[in-house]
Amino acid sequence: MVPAIRAAPTSHPIPQETSTSPPDAFDGSDCDDAHLSDGDSMMDSSEKEAVYVRDGVAAVVARKDRIMGRLSLIKQNHVIFLAWLPNSAGSMLPDGTFHVSSLMSQLTAPATDRTLYAVHPIPLSEVKAIRKHAPSFGTQHVVLVLSNGLTLPPLYFTSGGVKGLFSALREHTDLIKSAEDPNTYLVNSGGDPMQQSLSGLLLDGLPPSASAAFLAKTGDQDGPGVVSQVWEGVSRMTALAKQAFLESSVALGQPLPENVASPGAEWLSSEAAREAAAASAADSDRLSSGEADTSVGVFELLDKDLLESATSARNAPRPPPLNQEEWLSFLNTEGRIVNEKALRQRVFYSGVAPDIRKEVWKFLLGLYPASSTAAERAEILKQKRLHYGRIKAQWSSITPEQAAKFGKWRERRSRVEKDVRRTDRAQAYYRKKSNVRQLQNVLLSYAMYNFDLGYVQGMSDLAAPLLCIMRDEAEAFWCFACLMEKLEANFHTDCRGIQAQLLGLSSLMSILDPQLTSFLKTKEATNYYFCYRWLLILFKREFSSYEEVMRLWEALWSGHVSPHFHIYMCAGVLGLHRRQIMDDNLDFDGILRYCIQLSGHLDMQQVLRCAEKLCILAGPAGQECLTAAGLKP
Amino acid sequence: MGDTGPIQQAKLVLLGDMGAGKSSLVLRFVKGQFFDYQESTIGAAFLTKTIPEKGVKFEIWDTAGQERYHSLAPMYYRGAAAAVVVFDITNAESFAKAKNWVKELQRQGNPNMIMALAGNKADLAAQRSVTADEAKAYADENSLFFWETSAKTNVNVAEVFNDIAERLPRAAAALPQQPTGGITLTEPAPEQKKKSSCCSTA
Ligand SMILES: Nc1nc2c(ncn2[C@@H]2O[C@H](COP(=O)(O)OP(=O)(O)OP(=O)(O)O)[C@@H](O)[C@H]2O)c(=O)[nH]1
Ligand SMILES: [Mg+2]
């Protein structure tokens, strides 16, 4: 159950980001289009407040190791997060004096361990239960159990504050005393948000199995399964992300440079950070080592990183696309590809020059095996041409009398005809009627070749650029057939292909961006249907120029980084617009609308770079999310 | 009446067979444009249009027509105040599909939804395969507005939307449809129960 949020009577507003910090890549503020940027108002409207802060809360990670830190509840964009972040060497008192508690003297955990045990802000909706221990002598402590079954290390309140925690919790969520144990309180037991969204219309049209899978995998359910796998992923992830972040910007123990305050310290303005740094050395120590820990999710950590890559994508000279000469250098004397991996990598990063696309795409799509010699390819092509001729003959020999008795075919044909005449007609290539005719032939042939699937809207979008490159019906047909091998499930009536990808995206987002995930939960929007079109036709409609679409598809087909790179692209686009989505407090319809309107306003290079970063960061944990959703590694 | 009143937002959805002309009708209404090569809709398109005289701002969801994407439709029509079901008068199959949409909306849509039926491509009357009488009779049976429209020649397009705008419940009536903020007033239910039980025993 999503916490019912009421205004907190005792809240401490947290200073906002000031203009001294670099613009946030994820704000989309560097987006060219005015209706999307609107950067300033977005930042101002971001609501963040601490509803509970307690220093002197020690995590006991082994029998003797205690790490002092700060427990806080932060309200951001209508979602309450709980965080426990370690101090580097002690804790601050509210009056700003530095305090080393008696427990602190026992502090033995090495610095790396300290950050390891940090509880990065987790949405309160992920907390299942809290257990209070109030021994008659000794320190009060609490144990948190998460909805995935994970138990966090006990937190000892060395200077009190348990009562305060409970009253703050009560204010922002439903606490119910457990029937079995009076010291255990169930958090958010009021209902399952997934159940609620399932009861909505959205998943009703799906087969029961798909809905059940969706529920089991994304719902707040106990026990092992995807959720806990994902959580294991999170711990690995955050460590990784942290490392990446620390390497790239803040060296431990260094005073905080002005311009790096933003990524980690979302809720700690750079202004405030500098003031605090000036105030005391200990303080600055706390800030710098705690920097990475104060962030909410990887996106926050990466803000700066992504900003940099986005900027460099625009400014840095990029290697030119793979050209004829270089392409030939990848082939040995027989014409076999000698270093396929390097080739794929090259294609991923720079694309293919238009004049050799016709050849290279046939490899990328799998029409030609990489190991094939030039002679073998010539033979393959010859056979494929003959085969295409036979398929085409099957339908082109249907006489009007036969068609009159062949309703299924008539219906199929009329759908293809309706769509080809309005597919990419703005492209120079399709201004010519004969080319439109060829596209129609390719699609009718496919509708005959794969009669079980037939023609589904969206296919013409995929086939049109292929024909435009191949300029040959038979080759375009086989390239399309190869592409459909990968995408066929997208077009099935039961939506299973899209469903699996949406599910994969959903768990991927839960490890990459827990904050946005919980926001989406409150909007019952974790079905990610707003990414539907992106997945269905590989972002074809999101970019208006053929060149961009082709460049993007080459990157996808290269298979470098991930075979499911387009899913990371969805995550990337959402990441680039997360601020706007949350700051505007968009509901499901609003997000859907927002995503529809992104069409034509995305920066292809920026999205590619961002997706690549996310893919690397998510690492095996990311792939696990996708595998668990039924997507082959 | 109340021309200067506040602008009321109304969610409107277009449903109907692929190629019937949903996107073309919306484009004609919102931007006054028409394209022979209007591309197919994948997922949905979203546009808005305010009719100041009627005090209405339409938030228009234009959906994809192919049957295969039918399961997505509820996402777009849920909570809609109005629907325009479109068919192509030159295509009998599209009329059959329109009837299915009407049925589905009657079954699953917002019960107060205002529905219009648009027989589009009226400019192609020579190739007509659905008569105006047939469509009108069906519309009357199901209390739908009916217009024969042409997005191409701009016939009756604004009329469809104006008709809907006029029938929209005014602000007060529309209030219960607004998303509630999670606060529901507690009704004096127990007392009423007592009363009614009194009556029944009497
Ligand atoms: N003659 C004529 N053609 C029209 C009219 N309205 C639409 N068309 C044409 O019919 C074709 C399909 O129109 P769309 O508006 O794309 O149809 P749609 O219902 O949105 O189709 P989907 O998006 O595939 O569901 C286009 O080629 C339009 O130019 C009309 O009133 N008269
Ligand atoms: Mg359309």
GROMACS .gro file of N, CA, C and O in nm, chain A residues 19-113:
model
  380
   19SER      N    1   2.150   2.776  -0.853
   19SER     CA    2   2.194   2.788  -0.992
   19SER      C    3   2.345   2.764  -1.006
   19SER      O    4   2.396   2.755  -1.115
   20THR      N    5   2.416   2.756  -0.894
   20THR     CA    6   2.560   2.734  -0.904
   20THR      C    7   2.592   2.591  -0.947
   20THR      O    8   2.700   2.563  -0.993
   21SER      N    9   2.494   2.503  -0.932
   21SER     CA   10   2.521   2.366  -0.970
   21SER      C   11   2.500   2.349  -1.119
   21SER      O   12   2.428   2.426  -1.181
   22PRO      N   13   2.564   2.249  -1.176
   22PRO     CA   14   2.546   2.230  -1.320
   22PRO      C   15   2.403   2.188  -1.350
   22PRO      O   16   2.339   2.128  -1.266
   23PRO      N   17   2.355   2.221  -1.467
   23PRO     CA   18   2.219   2.179  -1.500
   23PRO      C   19   2.210   2.028  -1.497
   23PRO      O   20   2.305   1.959  -1.531
   24ASP      N   21   2.099   1.982  -1.454
   24ASP     CA   22   2.078   1.840  -1.434
   24ASP      C   23   2.042   1.774  -1.567
   24ASP      O   24   1.944   1.809  -1.630
   25ALA      N   25   2.121   1.677  -1.606
   25ALA     CA   26   2.097   1.612  -1.736
   25ALA      C   27   1.957   1.554  -1.742
   25ALA      O   28   1.893   1.554  -1.845
   26PHE      N   29   1.913   1.504  -1.628
   26PHE     CA   30   1.785   1.435  -1.629
   26PHE      C   31   1.667   1.529  -1.630
   26PHE      O   32   1.555   1.486  -1.643
   27ASP      N   33   1.695   1.653  -1.615
   27ASP     CA   34   1.583   1.746  -1.621
   27ASP      C   35   1.539   1.769  -1.764
   27ASP      O   36   1.438   1.832  -1.787
   28GLY      N   37   1.617   1.719  -1.855
   28GLY     CA   38   1.584   1.744  -1.994
   28GLY      C   39   1.602   1.890  -2.023
   28GLY      O   40   1.552   1.943  -2.123
   29SER      N   41   1.672   1.963  -1.935
   29SER     CA   42   1.681   2.106  -1.952
   29SER      C   43   1.772   2.141  -2.068
   29SER      O   44   1.770   2.252  -2.117
   30ASP      N   45   1.848   2.043  -2.114
   30ASP     CA   46   1.930   2.073  -2.230
   30ASP      C   47   1.861   2.027  -2.357
   30ASP      O   48   1.918   2.022  -2.463
   31CYS      N   49   1.737   1.990  -2.340
   31CYS     CA   50   1.660   1.949  -2.455
   31CYS      C   51   1.631   2.072  -2.541
   31CYS      O   52   1.603   2.178  -2.489
   32ASP      N   53   1.640   2.053  -2.670
   32ASP     CA   54   1.627   2.168  -2.759
   32ASP      C   55   1.488   2.228  -2.760
   32ASP      O   56   1.469   2.345  -2.779
   33ASP      N   57   1.389   2.144  -2.741
   33ASP     CA   58   1.255   2.193  -2.762
   33ASP      C   59   1.199   2.264  -2.640
   33ASP      O   60   1.206   2.216  -2.529
   34ALA      N   61   1.141   2.377  -2.667
   34ALA     CA   62   1.095   2.462  -2.557
   34ALA      C   63   0.988   2.395  -2.473
   34ALA      O   64   0.991   2.404  -2.352
   35HIS      N   65   0.898   2.325  -2.536
   35HIS     CA   66   0.785   2.275  -2.455
   35HIS      C   67   0.829   2.165  -2.360
   35HIS      O   68   0.759   2.132  -2.268
   36LEU      N   69   0.946   2.111  -2.384
   36LEU     CA   70   0.991   2.006  -2.293
   36LEU      C   71   1.089   2.056  -2.190
   36LEU      O   72   1.104   1.999  -2.085
   37SER      N   73   1.160   2.162  -2.224
   37SER     CA   74   1.267   2.200  -2.133
   37SER      C   75   1.212   2.269  -2.008
   37SER      O   76   1.203   2.208  -1.904
   38ASP      N   77   1.173   2.391  -2.019
   38ASP     CA   78   1.106   2.456  -1.907
   38ASP      C   79   1.180   2.430  -1.777
   38ASP      O   80   1.121   2.413  -1.672
   39GLY      N   81   1.314   2.426  -1.790
   39GLY     CA   82   1.399   2.375  -1.684
   39GLY      C   83   1.383   2.437  -1.547
   39GLY      O   84   1.373   2.366  -1.448
   40ASP      N   85   1.376   2.568  -1.540
   40ASP     CA   86   1.379   2.633  -1.410
   40ASP      C   87   1.261   2.595  -1.322
   40ASP      O   88   1.276   2.559  -1.207
   41SER      N   89   1.145   2.601  -1.381
   41SER     CA   90   1.027   2.576  -1.300
   41SER      C   91   1.029   2.434  -1.245
   41SER      O   92   0.981   2.408  -1.137
   42MET      N   93   1.090   2.345  -1.322
   42MET     CA   94   1.095   2.207  -1.277
   42MET      C   95   1.173   2.194  -1.148
   42MET      O   96   1.135   2.125  -1.056
   43MET      N   97   1.287   2.261  -1.146
   43MET     CA   98   1.373   2.248  -1.029
   43MET      C   99   1.305   2.308  -0.908
   43MET      O  100   1.308   2.252  -0.800
   44ASP      N  101   1.240   2.420  -0.931
   44ASP     CA  102   1.179   2.486  -0.817
   44ASP      C  103   1.066   2.404  -0.758
   44ASP      O  104   1.042   2.407  -0.639
   45SER      N  105   0.999   2.332  -0.845
   45SER     CA  106   0.880   2.265  -0.795
   45SER      C  107   0.912   2.131  -0.729
   45SER      O  108   0.827   2.065  -0.676
   46SER      N  109   1.037   2.090  -0.735
   46SER     CA  110   1.072   1.964  -0.674
   46SER      C  111   1.061   1.976  -0.522
   46SER      O  112   1.130   2.056  -0.460
   47GLU      N  113   0.973   1.897  -0.464
   47GLU     CA  114   0.952   1.910  -0.320
   47GLU      C  115   1.035   1.806  -0.247
   47GLU      O  116   1.025   1.689  -0.275
   48LYS      N  117   1.116   1.854  -0.155
   48LYS     CA  118   1.190   1.760  -0.074
   48LYS      C  119   1.188   1.809   0.069
   48LYS      O  120   1.215   1.925   0.095
   49GLU      N  121   1.157   1.722   0.159
   49GLU     CA  122   1.169   1.764   0.298
   49GLU      C  123   1.201   1.642   0.383
   49GLU      O  124   1.165   1.530   0.350
   50ALA      N  125   1.274   1.672   0.491
   50ALA     CA  126   1.302   1.565   0.584
   50ALA      C  127   1.190   1.565   0.686
   50ALA      O  128   1.163   1.667   0.746
   51VAL      N  129   1.123   1.455   0.701
   51VAL     CA  130   1.016   1.452   0.800
   51VAL      C  131   1.064   1.392   0.932
   51VAL      O  132   0.998   1.400   1.032
   52TYR      N  133   1.182   1.332   0.926
   52TYR     CA  134   1.241   1.278   1.048
   52TYR      C  135   1.390   1.265   1.026
   52TYR      O  136   1.433   1.211   0.923
   53VAL      N  137   1.468   1.318   1.119
   53VAL     CA  138   1.613   1.302   1.108
   53VAL      C  139   1.667   1.267   1.246
   53VAL      O  140   1.631   1.331   1.344
   54ARG      N  141   1.746   1.164   1.253
   54ARG     CA  142   1.805   1.130   1.383
   54ARG      C  143   1.950   1.089   1.364
   54ARG      O  144   1.979   0.994   1.291
   55ASP      N  145   2.036   1.161   1.432
   55ASP     CA  146   2.177   1.120   1.433
   55ASP      C  147   2.199   1.024   1.547
   55ASP      O  148   2.112   1.006   1.633
   56GLY      N  149   2.313   0.964   1.550
   56GLY     CA  150   2.346   0.873   1.660
   56GLY      C  151   2.270   0.741   1.649
   56GLY      O  152   2.238   0.679   1.749
   57VAL      N  153   2.239   0.704   1.527
   57VAL     CA  154   2.175   0.574   1.508
   57VAL      C  155   2.280   0.480   1.451
   57VAL      O  156   2.334   0.503   1.343
   58ALA      N  157   2.312   0.376   1.529
   58ALA     CA  158   2.422   0.288   1.488
   58ALA      C  159   2.368   0.160   1.426
   58ALA      O  160   2.274   0.100   1.477
   59ALA      N  161   2.431   0.121   1.318
   59ALA     CA  162   2.396  -0.009   1.260
   59ALA      C  163   2.492  -0.110   1.315
   59ALA      O  164   2.613  -0.087   1.319
   60VAL      N  165   2.437  -0.223   1.360
   60VAL     CA  166   2.524  -0.328   1.412
   60VAL      C  167   2.535  -0.434   1.304
   60VAL      O  168   2.439  -0.501   1.269
   61VAL      N  169   2.654  -0.441   1.247
   61VAL     CA  170   2.666  -0.525   1.129
   61VAL      C  171   2.730  -0.659   1.159
   61VAL      O  172   2.714  -0.754   1.087
   62ALA      N  173   2.804  -0.664   1.264
   62ALA     CA  174   2.856  -0.792   1.310
   62ALA      C  175   2.844  -0.782   1.461
   62ALA      O  176   2.796  -0.681   1.511
   63ARG      N  177   2.887  -0.881   1.532
   63ARG     CA  178   2.859  -0.876   1.675
   63ARG      C  179   2.919  -0.750   1.738
   63ARG      O  180   2.859  -0.687   1.821
   64LYS      N  181   3.035  -0.712   1.692
   64LYS     CA  182   3.099  -0.597   1.757
   64LYS      C  183   3.098  -0.471   1.675
   64LYS      O  184   3.119  -0.362   1.725
   65ASP      N  185   3.079  -0.487   1.545
   65ASP     CA  186   3.096  -0.371   1.460
   65ASP      C  187   2.973  -0.283   1.459
   65ASP      O  188   2.865  -0.326   1.422
   66ARG      N  189   2.993  -0.163   1.503
   66ARG     CA  190   2.884  -0.068   1.501
   66ARG      C  191   2.924   0.050   1.416
   66ARG      O  192   3.033   0.103   1.431
   67ILE      N  193   2.837   0.089   1.332
   67ILE     CA  194   2.867   0.203   1.247
   67ILE      C  195   2.766   0.312   1.279
   67ILE      O  196   2.646   0.291   1.271
   68MET      N  197   2.819   0.425   1.317
   68MET     CA  198   2.731   0.534   1.355
   68MET      C  199   2.679   0.603   1.230
   68MET      O  200   2.750   0.617   1.131
   69GLY      N  201   2.556   0.643   1.237
   69GLY     CA  202   2.503   0.712   1.120
   69GLY      C  203   2.376   0.790   1.150
   69GLY      O  204   2.342   0.812   1.266
   70ARG      N  205   2.312   0.826   1.047
   70ARG     CA  206   2.194   0.910   1.058
   70ARG      C  207   2.076   0.840   0.991
   70ARG      O  208   2.086   0.797   0.878
   71LEU      N  209   1.967   0.832   1.066
   71LEU     CA  210   1.847   0.773   1.009
   71LEU      C  211   1.754   0.887   0.970
   71LEU      O  212   1.736   0.982   1.046
   72SER      N  213   1.699   0.878   0.853
   72SER     CA  214   1.608   0.986   0.814
   72SER      C  215   1.492   0.936   0.730
   72SER      O  216   1.501   0.832   0.664
   73LEU      N  217   1.387   1.011   0.738
   73LEU     CA  218   1.272   0.990   0.649
   73LEU      C  219   1.264   1.114   0.562
   73LEU      O  220   1.259   1.226   0.613
   74ILE      N  221   1.268   1.093   0.436
   74ILE     CA  222   1.268   1.206   0.344
   74ILE      C  223   1.145   1.198   0.257
   74ILE      O  224   1.115   1.093   0.201
   75LYS      N  225   1.080   1.309   0.242
   75LYS     CA  226   0.964   1.311   0.154
   75LYS      C  227   1.005   1.381   0.026
   75LYS      O  228   1.049   1.495   0.027
   76GLN      N  229   0.997   1.310  -0.081
   76GLN     CA  230   1.033   1.371  -0.208
   76GLN      C  231   0.930   1.333  -0.312
   76GLN      O  232   0.899   1.217  -0.333
   77ASN      N  233   0.879   1.433  -0.377
   77ASN     CA  234   0.777   1.409  -0.479
   77ASN      C  235   0.668   1.315  -0.429
   77ASN      O  236   0.634   1.218  -0.493
   78HIS      N  237   0.619   1.345  -0.312
   78HIS     CA  238   0.505   1.272  -0.255
   78HIS      C  239   0.537   1.128  -0.214
   78HIS      O  240   0.448   1.052  -0.186
   79VAL      N  241   0.662   1.094  -0.216
   79VAL     CA  242   0.697   0.959  -0.174
   79VAL      C  243   0.789   0.972  -0.053
   79VAL      O  244   0.877   1.057  -0.051
   80ILE      N  245   0.767   0.886   0.047
   80ILE     CA  246   0.852   0.891   0.165
   80ILE      C  247   0.963   0.786   0.151
   80ILE      O  248   0.937   0.670   0.119
   81PHE      N  249   1.084   0.830   0.175
   81PHE     CA  250   1.198   0.740   0.168
   81PHE      C  251   1.260   0.726   0.306
   81PHE      O  252   1.265   0.823   0.381
   82LEU      N  253   1.308   0.607   0.332
   82LEU     CA  254   1.379   0.586   0.456
   82LEU      C  255   1.525   0.563   0.422
   82LEU      O  256   1.556   0.491   0.327
   83ALA      N  257   1.613   0.626   0.497
   83ALA     CA  258   1.755   0.607   0.467
   83ALA      C  259   1.833   0.602   0.597
   83ALA      O  260   1.800   0.668   0.695
   84TRP      N  261   1.933   0.520   0.595
   84TRP     CA  262   2.030   0.526   0.704
   84TRP      C  263   2.167   0.535   0.639
   84TRP      O  264   2.205   0.449   0.560
   85LEU      N  265   2.234   0.642   0.670
   85LEU     CA  266   2.362   0.664   0.605
   85LEU      C  267   2.470   0.684   0.711
   85LEU      O  268   2.449   0.754   0.810
   86PRO      N  269   2.581   0.617   0.693
   86PRO     CA  270   2.685   0.619   0.796
   86PRO      C  271   2.758   0.753   0.800
   86PRO      O  272   2.773   0.820   0.699
   87ASN      N  273   2.803   0.788   0.918
   87ASN     CA  274   2.895   0.902   0.930
   87ASN      C  275   3.033   0.847   0.905
   87ASN      O  276   3.057   0.728   0.925
   88SER      N  277   3.122   0.933   0.867
   88SER     CA  278   3.255   0.879   0.844
   88SER      C  279   3.327   0.857   0.975
   88SER      O  280   3.396   0.758   0.994
   89ALA      N  281   3.310   0.944   1.071
   89ALA     CA  282   3.387   0.926   1.193
   89ALA      C  283   3.312   0.966   1.318
   89ALA      O  284   3.367   0.976   1.425
   90GLY      N  285   3.188   0.992   1.305
   90GLY     CA  286   3.115   1.031   1.423
   90GLY      C  287   2.981   1.086   1.382
   90GLY      O  288   2.938   1.064   1.271
   91SER      N  289   2.916   1.156   1.469
   91SER     CA  290   2.787   1.208   1.427
   91SER      C  291   2.773   1.352   1.471
   91SER      O  292   2.834   1.397   1.567
   92MET      N  293   2.690   1.419   1.401
   92MET     CA  294   2.667   1.560   1.429
   92MET      C  295   2.548   1.573   1.521
   92MET      O  296   2.448   1.503   1.504
   93LEU      N  297   2.558   1.663   1.614
   93LEU     CA  298   2.441   1.691   1.696
   93LEU      C  299   2.361   1.801   1.627
   93LEU      O  300   2.415   1.874   1.544
   94PRO      N  301   2.235   1.809   1.664
   94PRO     CA  302   2.153   1.911   1.596
   94PRO      C  303   2.213   2.052   1.607
   94PRO      O  304   2.196   2.133   1.518
   95ASP      N  305   2.284   2.080   1.716
   95ASP     CA  306   2.340   2.214   1.729
   95ASP      C  307   2.471   2.230   1.650
   95ASP      O  308   2.537   2.332   1.657
   96GLY      N  309   2.509   2.127   1.581
   96GLY     CA  310   2.624   2.140   1.493
   96GLY      C  311   2.754   2.095   1.557
   96GLY      O  312   2.857   2.087   1.491
   97THR      N  313   2.750   2.062   1.687
   97THR     CA  314   2.874   2.016   1.749
   97THR      C  315   2.897   1.870   1.713
   97THR      O  316   2.803   1.796   1.684
   98PHE      N  317   3.018   1.833   1.717
   98PHE     CA  318   3.053   1.699   1.679
   98PHE      C  319   3.056   1.609   1.801
   98PHE      O  320   3.101   1.648   1.906
   99HIS      N  321   3.007   1.491   1.785
   99HIS     CA  322   2.986   1.408   1.901
   99HIS      C  323   3.040   1.268   1.874
   99HIS      O  324   3.007   1.207   1.772
  100VAL      N  325   3.124   1.223   1.963
  100VAL     CA  326   3.170   1.084   1.953
  100VAL      C  327   3.107   1.008   2.068
  100VAL      O  328   3.136   1.034   2.184
  101SER      N  329   3.020   0.920   2.036
  101SER     CA  330   2.948   0.851   2.142
  101SER      C  331   3.035   0.740   2.199
  101SER      O  332   3.139   0.705   2.144
  102SER      N  333   2.987   0.685   2.309
  102SER     CA  334   3.063   0.577   2.370
  102SER      C  335   3.070   0.459   2.275
  102SER      O  336   3.169   0.388   2.268
  103LEU      N  337   2.965   0.444   2.202
  103LEU     CA  338   2.965   0.335   2.105
  103LEU      C  339   3.068   0.361   1.997
  103LEU      O  340   3.128   0.269   1.944
  104MET      N  341   3.085   0.488   1.968
  104MET     CA  342   3.174   0.523   1.860
  104MET      C  343   3.316   0.474   1.885
  104MET      O  344   3.389   0.442   1.793
  105SER      N  345   3.352   0.475   2.014
  105SER     CA  346   3.489   0.434   2.044
  105SER      C  347   3.512   0.287   2.007
  105SER      O  348   3.624   0.243   1.990
  106GLN      N  349   3.401   0.216   1.995
  106GLN     CA  350   3.416   0.074   1.958
  106GLN      C  351   3.416   0.056   1.807
  106GLN      O  352   3.419  -0.055   1.758
  107LEU      N  353   3.404   0.168   1.741
  107LEU     CA  354   3.392   0.157   1.597
  107LEU      C  355   3.515   0.093   1.536
  107LEU      O  356   3.626   0.140   1.551
  108THR      N  357   3.491  -0.019   1.472
  108THR     CA  358   3.606  -0.089   1.416
  108THR      C  359   3.592  -0.113   1.266
  108THR      O  360   3.688  -0.145   1.200
  109ALA      N  361   3.470  -0.101   1.218
  109ALA     CA  362   3.449  -0.135   1.077
  109ALA      C  363   3.532  -0.045   0.986
  109ALA      O  364   3.537   0.074   1.006
  110PRO      N  365   3.598  -0.105   0.891
  110PRO     CA  366   3.676  -0.024   0.798
  110PRO      C  367   3.584   0.061   0.709
  110PRO      O  368   3.467   0.032   0.695
  111ALA      N  369   3.644   0.162   0.655
  111ALA     CA  370   3.567   0.261   0.581
  111ALA      C  371   3.482   0.199   0.469
  111ALA      O  372   3.366   0.236   0.450
  112THR      N  373   3.537   0.104   0.400
  112THR     CA  374   3.463   0.046   0.288
  112THR      C  375   3.338  -0.024   0.338
  112THR      O  376   3.232  -0.017   0.277
  113ASP      N  377   3.350  -0.092   0.453
  113ASP     CA  378   3.235  -0.161   0.509
  113ASP      C  379   3.126  -0.063   0.547
  113ASP      O  380   3.009  -0.093   0.536
   0.00000   0.00000   0.00000
